[in-house]
One Martini backbone bead per residue (centre of mass of N, CA, C, O) as a GRO file, in nm:
protein
  276
    1UNK     BB    1  -1.436  -1.793  -1.262
    2UNK     BB    2  -1.699  -1.587  -1.162
    3UNK     BB    3  -1.668  -1.632  -0.857
    4UNK     BB    4  -1.362  -1.565  -0.840
    5UNK     BB    5  -1.393  -1.269  -0.976
    6UNK     BB    6  -1.574  -1.159  -0.731
    7UNK     BB    7  -1.369  -1.153  -0.516
    8UNK     BB    8  -1.216  -0.904  -0.651
    9UNK     BB    9  -1.444  -0.694  -0.724
   10UNK     BB   10  -1.589  -0.625  -0.449
   11UNK     BB   11  -1.332  -0.485  -0.309
   12UNK     BB   12  -1.311  -0.272  -0.551
   13UNK     BB   13  -1.632  -0.176  -0.513
   14UNK     BB   14  -1.619  -0.216  -0.194
   15UNK     BB   15  -1.573  -0.208   0.119
   16UNK     BB   16  -1.505  -0.459   0.338
   17UNK     BB   17  -1.618  -0.280   0.596
   18UNK     BB   18  -1.879  -0.329   0.524
   19UNK     BB   19  -2.186  -0.463   0.540
   20UNK     BB   20  -2.273  -0.779   0.463
   21UNK     BB   21  -2.554  -0.696   0.315
   22UNK     BB   22  -2.409  -0.501   0.116
   23UNK     BB   23  -2.209  -0.699  -0.014
   24UNK     BB   24  -2.429  -0.893  -0.114
   25UNK     BB   25  -2.546  -0.681  -0.310
   26UNK     BB   26  -2.301  -0.648  -0.469
   27UNK     BB   27  -2.250  -0.927  -0.567
   28UNK     BB   28  -2.502  -0.928  -0.741
   29UNK     BB   29  -2.434  -0.705  -0.930
   30UNK     BB   30  -2.177  -0.818  -1.038
   31UNK     BB   31  -2.283  -1.078  -1.148
   32UNK     BB   32  -2.478  -0.936  -1.343
   33UNK     BB   33  -2.263  -0.784  -1.507
   34UNK     BB   34  -2.109  -1.049  -1.591
   35UNK     BB   35  -2.325  -1.189  -1.744
   36UNK     BB   36  -2.396  -0.968  -1.954
   37UNK     BB   37  -2.085  -0.971  -2.064
   38UNK     BB   38  -2.102  -1.281  -2.166
   39UNK     BB   39  -2.298  -1.233  -2.415
   40UNK     BB   40  -2.013  -1.097  -2.523
   41UNK     BB   41  -1.757  -0.969  -2.685
   42UNK     BB   42  -1.523  -0.701  -2.638
   43UNK     BB   43  -1.263  -0.913  -2.709
   44UNK     BB   44  -1.245  -1.130  -2.969
   45UNK     BB   45  -0.918  -1.160  -3.013
   46UNK     BB   46  -0.932  -1.295  -2.682
   47UNK     BB   47  -1.215  -1.391  -2.577
   48UNK     BB   48  -1.308  -1.130  -2.411
   49UNK     BB   49  -1.525  -0.941  -2.199
   50UNK     BB   50  -1.316  -0.802  -1.992
   51UNK     BB   51  -1.173  -0.597  -1.794
   52UNK     BB   52  -1.034  -0.426  -1.495
   53UNK     BB   53  -1.162  -0.170  -1.527
   54UNK     BB   54  -1.399   0.084  -1.524
   55UNK     BB   55  -1.507  -0.003  -1.811
   56UNK     BB   56  -1.612  -0.187  -1.595
   57UNK     BB   57  -1.482  -0.372  -1.364
   58UNK     BB   58  -1.297  -0.374  -1.069
   59UNK     BB   59  -0.995  -0.569  -1.066
   60UNK     BB   60  -0.766  -0.608  -0.810
   61UNK     BB   61  -0.734  -0.339  -0.655
   62UNK     BB   62  -0.832  -0.505  -0.427
   63UNK     BB   63  -0.796  -0.733  -0.245
   64UNK     BB   64  -0.899  -1.029  -0.099
   65UNK     BB   65  -1.157  -1.069   0.120
   66UNK     BB   66  -1.346  -1.229   0.374
   67UNK     BB   67  -1.607  -1.062   0.352
   68UNK     BB   68  -1.653  -1.070   0.046
   69UNK     BB   69  -1.625  -1.359  -0.013
   70UNK     BB   70  -1.857  -1.432   0.145
   71UNK     BB   71  -2.078  -1.289   0.002
   72UNK     BB   72  -2.041  -1.451  -0.255
   73UNK     BB   73  -2.097  -1.732  -0.146
   74UNK     BB   74  -2.391  -1.672  -0.007
   75UNK     BB   75  -2.474  -1.585  -0.347
   76UNK     BB   76  -2.437  -1.805  -0.514
   77UNK     BB   77  -2.573  -1.758  -0.852
   78UNK     BB   78  -2.712  -1.485  -0.791
   79UNK     BB   79  -2.992  -1.313  -0.952
   80UNK     BB   80  -3.125  -1.030  -1.129
   81UNK     BB   81  -3.470  -1.024  -1.252
   82UNK     BB   82  -3.656  -0.889  -1.537
   83UNK     BB   83  -3.883  -1.049  -1.709
   84UNK     BB   84  -3.663  -1.308  -1.714
   85UNK     BB   85  -3.410  -1.096  -1.722
   86UNK     BB   86  -3.096  -1.021  -1.700
   87UNK     BB   87  -2.971  -0.734  -1.549
   88UNK     BB   88  -2.850  -0.414  -1.527
   89UNK     BB   89  -2.665  -0.312  -1.220
   90UNK     BB   90  -2.645  -0.009  -1.142
   91UNK     BB   91  -2.414   0.199  -0.961
   92UNK     BB   92  -2.308   0.402  -0.670
   93UNK     BB   93  -2.208   0.584  -0.411
   94UNK     BB   94  -2.444   0.855  -0.364
   95UNK     BB   95  -2.728   0.979  -0.239
   96UNK     BB   96  -2.974   1.242  -0.200
   97UNK     BB   97  -3.252   1.040  -0.155
   98UNK     BB   98  -3.247   0.999  -0.478
   99UNK     BB   99  -3.321   0.850  -0.767
  100UNK     BB  100  -3.295   0.767  -1.110
  101UNK     BB  101  -3.311   0.732  -1.462
  102UNK     BB  102  -3.245   0.674  -1.794
  103UNK     BB  103  -3.291   0.998  -1.870
  104UNK     BB  104  -3.006   1.095  -1.789
  105UNK     BB  105  -2.910   0.928  -2.077
  106UNK     BB  106  -3.140   0.954  -2.299
  107UNK     BB  107  -3.326   0.718  -2.210
  108UNK     BB  108  -3.619   0.571  -2.223
  109UNK     BB  109  -3.866   0.446  -2.092
  110UNK     BB  110  -3.906   0.076  -2.065
  111UNK     BB  111  -3.956  -0.250  -2.043
  112UNK     BB  112  -3.647  -0.319  -1.971
  113UNK     BB  113  -3.612  -0.041  -1.758
  114UNK     BB  114  -3.844  -0.057  -1.522
  115UNK     BB  115  -3.635  -0.096  -1.259
  116UNK     BB  116  -3.530   0.213  -1.320
  117UNK     BB  117  -3.626   0.393  -1.073
  118UNK     BB  118  -3.752   0.649  -0.872
  119UNK     BB  119  -3.638   0.639  -0.534
  120UNK     BB  120  -3.647   0.644  -0.213
  121UNK     BB  121  -3.384   0.676   0.039
  122UNK     BB  122  -3.578   0.564   0.293
  123UNK     BB  123  -3.753   0.597   0.596
  124UNK     BB  124  -3.932   0.719   0.873
  125UNK     BB  125  -3.660   0.890   0.962
  126UNK     BB  126  -3.529   0.908   0.672
  127UNK     BB  127  -3.254   0.948   0.507
  128UNK     BB  128  -3.003   0.713   0.509
  129UNK     BB  129  -2.772   0.955   0.415
  130UNK     BB  130  -2.798   1.249   0.578
  131UNK     BB  131  -2.479   1.184   0.739
  132UNK     BB  132  -2.332   1.216   0.475
  133UNK     BB  133  -2.100   1.414   0.321
  134UNK     BB  134  -2.231   1.381   0.013
  135UNK     BB  135  -2.520   1.432   0.014
  136UNK     BB  136  -2.405   1.728   0.050
  137UNK     BB  137  -2.313   2.025  -0.151
  138UNK     BB  138  -2.074   2.302  -0.250
  139UNK     BB  139  -2.014   2.546  -0.494
  140UNK     BB  140  -1.779   2.799  -0.597
  141UNK     BB  141  -1.785   2.976  -0.914
  142UNK     BB  142  -1.615   3.191  -1.086
  143UNK     BB  143  -1.665   3.330  -1.386
  144UNK     BB  144  -1.376   3.277  -1.522
  145UNK     BB  145  -1.377   2.971  -1.462
  146UNK     BB  146  -1.636   2.907  -1.594
  147UNK     BB  147  -1.544   2.987  -1.883
  148UNK     BB  148  -1.310   2.806  -1.920
  149UNK     BB  149  -1.454   2.543  -1.886
  150UNK     BB  150  -1.666   2.567  -2.079
  151UNK     BB  151  -1.489   2.593  -2.340
  152UNK     BB  152  -1.317   2.329  -2.278
  153UNK     BB  153  -1.574   2.110  -2.238
  154UNK     BB  154  -1.740   2.225  -2.518
  155UNK     BB  155  -1.564   2.381  -2.756
  156UNK     BB  156  -1.694   2.657  -2.669
  157UNK     BB  157  -1.703   3.012  -2.727
  158UNK     BB  158  -1.899   3.226  -2.498
  159UNK     BB  159  -1.729   3.373  -2.314
  160UNK     BB  160  -1.864   3.522  -2.083
  161UNK     BB  161  -2.047   3.428  -1.819
  162UNK     BB  162  -2.377   3.511  -1.717
  163UNK     BB  163  -2.555   3.216  -1.751
  164UNK     BB  164  -2.696   2.961  -1.548
  165UNK     BB  165  -2.914   2.674  -1.622
  166UNK     BB  166  -3.182   2.468  -1.545
  167UNK     BB  167  -3.396   2.353  -1.796
  168UNK     BB  168  -3.395   2.016  -1.727
  169UNK     BB  169  -3.577   1.774  -1.545
  170UNK     BB  170  -3.587   1.485  -1.360
  171UNK     BB  171  -3.599   1.237  -1.186
  172UNK     BB  172  -3.529   1.335  -0.861
  173UNK     BB  173  -3.369   1.607  -0.995
  174UNK     BB  174  -3.215   1.588  -1.223
  175UNK     BB  175  -3.002   1.705  -1.459
  176UNK     BB  176  -3.080   1.710  -1.836
  177UNK     BB  177  -3.025   2.058  -1.874
  178UNK     BB  178  -2.810   2.308  -1.993
  179UNK     BB  179  -2.772   2.675  -1.981
  180UNK     BB  180  -2.496   2.866  -2.127
  181UNK     BB  181  -2.434   3.219  -2.113
  182UNK     BB  182  -2.271   3.451  -2.300
  183UNK     BB  183  -2.130   3.741  -2.475
  184UNK     BB  184  -2.095   3.511  -2.747
  185UNK     BB  185  -2.312   3.308  -2.632
  186UNK     BB  186  -2.448   2.945  -2.647
  187UNK     BB  187  -2.497   2.661  -2.439
  188UNK     BB  188  -2.594   2.338  -2.463
  189UNK     BB  189  -2.641   2.055  -2.206
  190UNK     BB  190  -2.689   1.713  -2.216
  191UNK     BB  191  -2.691   1.494  -1.989
  192UNK     BB  192  -2.524   1.399  -1.713
  193UNK     BB  193  -2.231   1.366  -1.800
  194UNK     BB  194  -2.207   1.632  -1.964
  195UNK     BB  195  -2.262   1.817  -1.731
  196UNK     BB  196  -2.055   1.729  -1.538
  197UNK     BB  197  -1.808   1.787  -1.742
  198UNK     BB  198  -1.877   2.090  -1.786
  199UNK     BB  199  -1.836   2.151  -1.465
  200UNK     BB  200  -1.557   2.063  -1.460
  201UNK     BB  201  -1.264   2.129  -1.249
  202UNK     BB  202  -0.972   2.289  -1.083
  203UNK     BB  203  -1.069   2.607  -0.991
  204UNK     BB  204  -1.226   2.459  -0.736
  205UNK     BB  205  -1.433   2.383  -0.460
  206UNK     BB  206  -1.578   2.124  -0.259
  207UNK     BB  207  -1.825   2.127  -0.019
  208UNK     BB  208  -1.920   1.944   0.225
  209UNK     BB  209  -2.140   1.893   0.504
  210UNK     BB  210  -1.878   1.852   0.709
  211UNK     BB  211  -1.651   2.071   0.590
  212UNK     BB  212  -1.512   1.944   0.371
  213UNK     BB  213  -1.266   1.969   0.111
  214UNK     BB  214  -1.253   1.959  -0.250
  215UNK     BB  215  -1.133   1.924  -0.542
  216UNK     BB  216  -1.202   1.990  -0.857
  217UNK     BB  217  -1.300   1.781  -1.103
  218UNK     BB  218  -1.389   1.634  -1.415
  219UNK     BB  219  -1.655   1.598  -1.236
  220UNK     BB  220  -1.914   1.642  -1.100
  221UNK     BB  221  -2.058   1.458  -0.862
  222UNK     BB  222  -2.355   1.569  -0.971
  223UNK     BB  223  -2.687   1.630  -1.103
  224UNK     BB  224  -2.809   1.721  -0.821
  225UNK     BB  225  -2.883   2.052  -0.878
  226UNK     BB  226  -2.831   2.408  -0.806
  227UNK     BB  227  -2.841   2.749  -0.932
  228UNK     BB  228  -2.680   3.046  -0.820
  229UNK     BB  229  -2.638   3.401  -0.845
  230UNK     BB  230  -2.354   3.603  -0.689
  231UNK     BB  231  -2.269   3.815  -0.872
  232UNK     BB  232  -1.954   3.657  -0.981
  233UNK     BB  233  -2.109   3.393  -0.870
  234UNK     BB  234  -2.145   3.038  -0.864
  235UNK     BB  235  -2.392   2.837  -0.702
  236UNK     BB  236  -2.363   2.503  -0.620
  237UNK     BB  237  -2.633   2.279  -0.513
  238UNK     BB  238  -2.572   1.945  -0.392
  239UNK     BB  239  -2.621   1.582  -0.429
  240UNK     BB  240  -2.423   1.338  -0.416
  241UNK     BB  241  -2.238   1.053  -0.582
  242UNK     BB  242  -2.304   1.012  -0.907
  243UNK     BB  243  -2.559   0.919  -1.115
  244UNK     BB  244  -2.835   0.757  -0.975
  245UNK     BB  245  -2.850   0.481  -1.106
  246UNK     BB  246  -2.989   0.261  -0.857
  247UNK     BB  247  -2.721   0.169  -0.642
  248UNK     BB  248  -2.653   0.268  -0.342
  249UNK     BB  249  -2.379   0.203  -0.148
  250UNK     BB  250  -2.442   0.372   0.096
  251UNK     BB  251  -2.702   0.290   0.134
  252UNK     BB  252  -2.685   0.003   0.173
  253UNK     BB  253  -2.514   0.035   0.435
  254UNK     BB  254  -2.716   0.178   0.584
  255UNK     BB  255  -2.950  -0.045   0.581
  256UNK     BB  256  -2.802  -0.248   0.723
  257UNK     BB  257  -2.746  -0.099   0.996
  258UNK     BB  258  -3.084  -0.132   0.999
  259UNK     BB  259  -3.166  -0.451   0.912
  260UNK     BB  260  -3.119  -0.504   0.646
  261UNK     BB  261  -3.128  -0.703   0.362
  262UNK     BB  262  -3.035  -0.764   0.061
  263UNK     BB  263  -3.311  -0.808  -0.077
  264UNK     BB  264  -3.438  -0.535   0.035
  265UNK     BB  265  -3.223  -0.355  -0.108
  266UNK     BB  266  -3.258  -0.445  -0.407
  267UNK     BB  267  -3.568  -0.399  -0.424
  268UNK     BB  268  -3.558  -0.088  -0.381
  269UNK     BB  269  -3.357  -0.018  -0.622
  270UNK     BB  270  -3.529  -0.282  -0.785
  271UNK     BB  271  -3.799  -0.265  -0.887
  272UNK     BB  272  -3.945  -0.589  -0.998
  273UNK     BB  273  -3.753  -0.792  -0.909
  274UNK     BB  274  -3.563  -1.088  -0.889
  275UNK     BB  275  -3.415  -1.352  -0.703
  276UNK     BB  276  -3.248  -1.648  -0.864
   0.00000   0.00000   0.00000
Protein backbone atom coordinates (compact mmCIF):
# COMPACT_ATOMS: atom_id res chain seq x y z
CA UNK A 1 0.00 0.00 0.00
CA UNK A 2 1.15 3.52 -0.85
CA UNK A 3 1.17 4.80 2.74
CA UNK A 4 3.29 1.85 3.96
CA UNK A 5 5.64 2.28 0.99
CA UNK A 6 6.12 5.97 1.87
CA UNK A 7 7.21 5.12 5.42
CA UNK A 8 10.38 3.61 3.96
CA UNK A 9 10.80 6.15 1.15
CA UNK A 10 10.77 9.32 3.26
CA UNK A 11 13.70 8.39 5.60
CA UNK A 12 15.66 7.15 2.56
CA UNK A 13 15.19 10.47 0.76
CA UNK A 14 15.50 12.88 3.73
CA UNK A 15 17.26 12.35 7.08
CA UNK A 16 14.67 11.49 9.76
CA UNK A 17 16.51 13.95 12.04
CA UNK A 18 15.23 16.86 9.92
CA UNK A 19 12.46 19.13 11.19
CA UNK A 20 8.99 17.63 11.30
CA UNK A 21 7.45 20.14 8.87
CA UNK A 22 10.23 19.46 6.34
CA UNK A 23 9.55 15.71 6.66
CA UNK A 24 5.86 16.36 6.07
CA UNK A 25 6.66 18.37 2.92
CA UNK A 26 8.88 15.48 1.77
CA UNK A 27 6.10 12.98 2.51
CA UNK A 28 3.67 14.90 0.27
CA UNK A 29 6.29 15.12 -2.52
CA UNK A 30 7.03 11.41 -2.27
CA UNK A 31 3.30 10.60 -2.34
CA UNK A 32 2.84 12.77 -5.44
CA UNK A 33 5.69 10.96 -7.12
CA UNK A 34 4.23 7.55 -6.29
CA UNK A 35 0.75 8.56 -7.48
CA UNK A 36 2.17 9.78 -10.79
CA UNK A 37 4.12 6.54 -11.25
CA UNK A 38 0.99 4.51 -10.61
CA UNK A 39 -0.60 5.94 -13.74
CA UNK A 40 1.46 3.48 -15.76
CA UNK A 41 3.49 0.28 -15.34
CA UNK A 42 7.23 0.88 -15.62
CA UNK A 43 7.65 -2.91 -15.57
CA UNK A 44 4.53 -4.31 -17.30
CA UNK A 45 5.91 -7.86 -17.08
CA UNK A 46 5.66 -7.68 -13.27
CA UNK A 47 2.75 -5.24 -13.16
CA UNK A 48 5.13 -3.02 -11.19
CA UNK A 49 5.20 0.77 -11.15
CA UNK A 50 8.65 1.45 -9.66
CA UNK A 51 11.82 -0.17 -8.43
CA UNK A 52 13.51 0.74 -5.13
CA UNK A 53 16.47 2.74 -6.44
CA UNK A 54 17.28 6.33 -7.46
CA UNK A 55 15.74 5.43 -10.86
CA UNK A 56 12.49 6.25 -9.06
CA UNK A 57 12.46 6.97 -5.31
CA UNK A 58 14.85 5.26 -2.95
CA UNK A 59 12.96 2.74 -0.79
CA UNK A 60 14.25 1.15 2.42
CA UNK A 61 17.81 2.41 1.99
CA UNK A 62 17.30 3.79 5.49
CA UNK A 63 15.05 1.84 7.82
CA UNK A 64 11.65 3.13 8.83
CA UNK A 65 11.93 5.88 11.50
CA UNK A 66 9.31 7.17 13.91
CA UNK A 67 9.67 10.83 12.84
CA UNK A 68 9.23 10.12 9.13
CA UNK A 69 6.41 7.62 9.72
CA UNK A 70 4.61 10.30 11.73
CA UNK A 71 5.11 12.77 8.86
CA UNK A 72 3.54 10.27 6.44
CA UNK A 73 0.61 9.61 8.81
CA UNK A 74 -0.06 13.28 9.51
CA UNK A 75 -0.29 14.05 5.78
CA UNK A 76 -2.08 10.79 4.89
CA UNK A 77 -3.63 10.92 1.44
CA UNK A 78 -2.55 14.52 0.77
CA UNK A 79 -1.18 15.41 -2.67
CA UNK A 80 -0.24 18.59 -4.51
CA UNK A 81 -2.38 19.51 -7.48
CA UNK A 82 -1.98 22.15 -10.17
CA UNK A 83 -4.99 23.03 -12.29
CA UNK A 84 -6.75 19.92 -10.99
CA UNK A 85 -3.95 17.46 -11.80
CA UNK A 86 -1.56 15.60 -9.50
CA UNK A 87 1.85 17.00 -10.40
CA UNK A 88 5.38 15.65 -10.41
CA UNK A 89 7.11 17.27 -7.44
CA UNK A 90 10.81 17.37 -8.27
CA UNK A 91 13.19 17.88 -5.37
CA UNK A 92 16.94 17.99 -4.72
CA UNK A 93 19.43 18.60 -1.91
CA UNK A 94 20.40 22.29 -1.62
CA UNK A 95 19.61 25.52 -3.47
CA UNK A 96 21.94 28.41 -4.24
CA UNK A 97 19.22 30.79 -3.07
CA UNK A 98 17.17 30.42 -6.25
CA UNK A 99 15.45 27.57 -8.04
CA UNK A 100 15.11 27.11 -11.81
CA UNK A 101 12.50 25.84 -14.26
CA UNK A 102 12.10 22.96 -16.73
CA UNK A 103 14.17 25.03 -19.19
CA UNK A 104 17.18 23.51 -17.42
CA UNK A 105 16.17 20.15 -18.94
CA UNK A 106 15.39 21.58 -22.35
CA UNK A 107 11.62 21.57 -21.80
CA UNK A 108 9.76 24.79 -22.48
CA UNK A 109 7.56 26.25 -19.78
CA UNK A 110 3.91 25.41 -20.50
CA UNK A 111 0.43 25.09 -18.99
CA UNK A 112 1.16 21.80 -17.26
CA UNK A 113 4.53 22.69 -15.65
CA UNK A 114 3.71 26.29 -14.66
CA UNK A 115 4.10 25.40 -10.97
CA UNK A 116 7.86 24.84 -11.52
CA UNK A 117 8.90 28.48 -11.47
CA UNK A 118 12.15 30.10 -10.49
CA UNK A 119 11.66 31.28 -6.90
CA UNK A 120 13.95 32.92 -4.36
CA UNK A 121 14.54 30.66 -1.36
CA UNK A 122 14.67 33.43 1.22
CA UNK A 123 12.86 35.62 3.72
CA UNK A 124 13.51 39.20 4.87
CA UNK A 125 16.74 38.12 6.58
CA UNK A 126 18.19 36.68 3.38
CA UNK A 127 18.64 33.25 1.83
CA UNK A 128 17.47 30.40 4.07
CA UNK A 129 20.47 28.22 3.18
CA UNK A 130 23.21 30.86 3.30
CA UNK A 131 25.07 29.18 6.17
CA UNK A 132 25.00 25.64 4.70
CA UNK A 133 28.20 24.10 3.29
CA UNK A 134 26.86 23.50 -0.24
CA UNK A 135 25.25 26.96 -0.59
CA UNK A 136 28.51 28.08 -2.24
CA UNK A 137 31.41 26.02 -3.58
CA UNK A 138 34.33 26.34 -5.94
CA UNK A 139 36.67 24.13 -7.92
CA UNK A 140 40.02 24.75 -9.59
CA UNK A 141 40.53 22.47 -12.58
CA UNK A 142 43.84 22.55 -14.40
CA UNK A 143 43.90 22.64 -18.19
CA UNK A 144 45.12 19.07 -18.68
CA UNK A 145 42.55 17.57 -16.29
CA UNK A 146 39.75 19.55 -17.94
CA UNK A 147 40.92 18.50 -21.43
CA UNK A 148 40.87 14.82 -20.42
CA UNK A 149 37.44 15.12 -18.79
CA UNK A 150 35.86 16.90 -21.76
CA UNK A 151 37.23 14.30 -24.22
CA UNK A 152 36.00 11.44 -22.02
CA UNK A 153 32.61 12.91 -21.10
CA UNK A 154 31.59 14.36 -24.47
CA UNK A 155 33.25 11.65 -26.62
CA UNK A 156 34.81 14.42 -28.70
CA UNK A 157 38.51 15.16 -28.79
CA UNK A 158 38.93 18.93 -28.97
CA UNK A 159 42.57 18.80 -27.87
CA UNK A 160 43.88 21.01 -25.08
CA UNK A 161 41.09 23.19 -23.72
CA UNK A 162 41.73 26.91 -24.23
CA UNK A 163 38.39 28.34 -23.13
CA UNK A 164 35.27 27.30 -21.24
CA UNK A 165 32.28 29.63 -21.17
CA UNK A 166 28.63 29.59 -20.17
CA UNK A 167 26.92 30.68 -23.41
CA UNK A 168 23.31 30.49 -22.19
CA UNK A 169 21.84 30.92 -18.73
CA UNK A 170 18.28 30.23 -17.64
CA UNK A 171 15.93 31.22 -14.81
CA UNK A 172 17.71 31.59 -11.47
CA UNK A 173 21.10 31.70 -13.20
CA UNK A 174 21.36 28.01 -14.12
CA UNK A 175 23.73 27.26 -17.01
CA UNK A 176 21.75 26.00 -20.02
CA UNK A 177 24.66 25.78 -22.43
CA UNK A 178 28.44 25.74 -22.28
CA UNK A 179 30.96 26.07 -25.07
CA UNK A 180 34.37 24.47 -24.67
CA UNK A 181 37.08 25.31 -27.21
CA UNK A 182 40.36 23.47 -27.61
CA UNK A 183 43.25 23.64 -30.08
CA UNK A 184 41.58 20.91 -32.19
CA UNK A 185 37.96 22.07 -32.14
CA UNK A 186 34.93 23.11 -30.13
CA UNK A 187 32.15 21.28 -28.34
CA UNK A 188 28.81 22.73 -27.20
CA UNK A 189 26.89 21.04 -24.35
CA UNK A 190 23.22 21.78 -23.62
CA UNK A 191 20.98 21.14 -20.56
CA UNK A 192 21.72 20.94 -16.84
CA UNK A 193 22.47 17.24 -16.49
CA UNK A 194 24.73 16.99 -19.55
CA UNK A 195 26.65 20.12 -18.52
CA UNK A 196 27.22 18.73 -15.02
CA UNK A 197 28.31 15.41 -16.50
CA UNK A 198 30.69 17.07 -18.99
CA UNK A 199 32.42 18.83 -16.07
CA UNK A 200 32.36 15.85 -13.71
CA UNK A 201 35.43 13.80 -12.95
CA UNK A 202 37.88 12.64 -10.36
CA UNK A 203 40.91 14.80 -11.11
CA UNK A 204 40.05 17.78 -8.91
CA UNK A 205 38.59 18.86 -5.57
CA UNK A 206 35.48 20.86 -4.75
CA UNK A 207 35.75 23.22 -1.80
CA UNK A 208 32.55 23.96 0.06
CA UNK A 209 32.05 27.34 1.74
CA UNK A 210 32.73 25.87 5.21
CA UNK A 211 36.27 25.06 4.08
CA UNK A 212 35.77 21.30 3.73
CA UNK A 213 36.68 19.68 0.43
CA UNK A 214 35.41 16.64 -1.48
CA UNK A 215 36.80 14.93 -4.54
CA UNK A 216 35.09 15.68 -7.84
CA UNK A 217 32.55 13.05 -8.84
CA UNK A 218 30.55 12.00 -11.90
CA UNK A 219 28.52 15.23 -11.88
CA UNK A 220 29.42 18.80 -11.00
CA UNK A 221 27.43 19.70 -7.82
CA UNK A 222 25.01 21.93 -9.74
CA UNK A 223 24.58 23.94 -12.95
CA UNK A 224 24.48 27.24 -11.04
CA UNK A 225 28.05 28.42 -11.70
CA UNK A 226 30.39 30.91 -13.34
CA UNK A 227 33.84 30.25 -14.82
CA UNK A 228 37.01 32.29 -14.90
CA UNK A 229 40.38 31.30 -16.34
CA UNK A 230 43.57 32.12 -14.45
CA UNK A 231 46.69 31.03 -16.28
CA UNK A 232 46.24 27.33 -16.98
CA UNK A 233 43.53 26.88 -14.35
CA UNK A 234 39.77 27.13 -14.77
CA UNK A 235 38.05 28.34 -11.61
CA UNK A 236 34.41 27.28 -11.34
CA UNK A 237 32.42 29.13 -8.68
CA UNK A 238 29.00 27.68 -8.01
CA UNK A 239 26.18 27.25 -5.57
CA UNK A 240 23.76 24.58 -4.45
CA UNK A 241 23.71 20.82 -4.88
CA UNK A 242 21.36 19.07 -7.30
CA UNK A 243 19.28 20.02 -10.34
CA UNK A 244 17.60 23.07 -8.79
CA UNK A 245 14.04 22.33 -9.99
CA UNK A 246 11.26 22.23 -7.38
CA UNK A 247 11.93 21.80 -3.67
CA UNK A 248 15.30 22.15 -2.00
CA UNK A 249 15.28 19.62 0.86
CA UNK A 250 17.75 21.61 2.93
CA UNK A 251 15.81 24.78 2.12
CA UNK A 252 12.66 23.09 3.43
CA UNK A 253 14.50 22.11 6.61
CA UNK A 254 15.83 25.65 7.17
CA UNK A 255 12.34 27.08 6.58
CA UNK A 256 10.89 24.62 9.11
CA UNK A 257 13.51 25.75 11.66
CA UNK A 258 12.14 29.27 11.21
CA UNK A 259 8.60 28.16 11.97
CA UNK A 260 7.23 27.60 8.47
CA UNK A 261 4.74 24.73 8.16
CA UNK A 262 4.74 22.14 5.40
CA UNK A 263 1.93 23.89 3.51
CA UNK A 264 3.96 27.13 3.38
CA UNK A 265 7.07 25.23 2.33
CA UNK A 266 5.31 23.42 -0.52
CA UNK A 267 3.54 26.54 -1.72
CA UNK A 268 6.77 28.48 -1.87
CA UNK A 269 8.58 25.84 -3.94
CA UNK A 270 5.57 24.91 -6.09
CA UNK A 271 3.66 28.20 -6.57
CA UNK A 272 0.08 27.95 -7.77
CA UNK A 273 -0.46 24.44 -6.41
CA UNK A 274 -3.08 23.36 -3.86
CA UNK A 275 -2.81 20.62 -1.24
CA UNK A 276 -5.79 18.30 -1.57
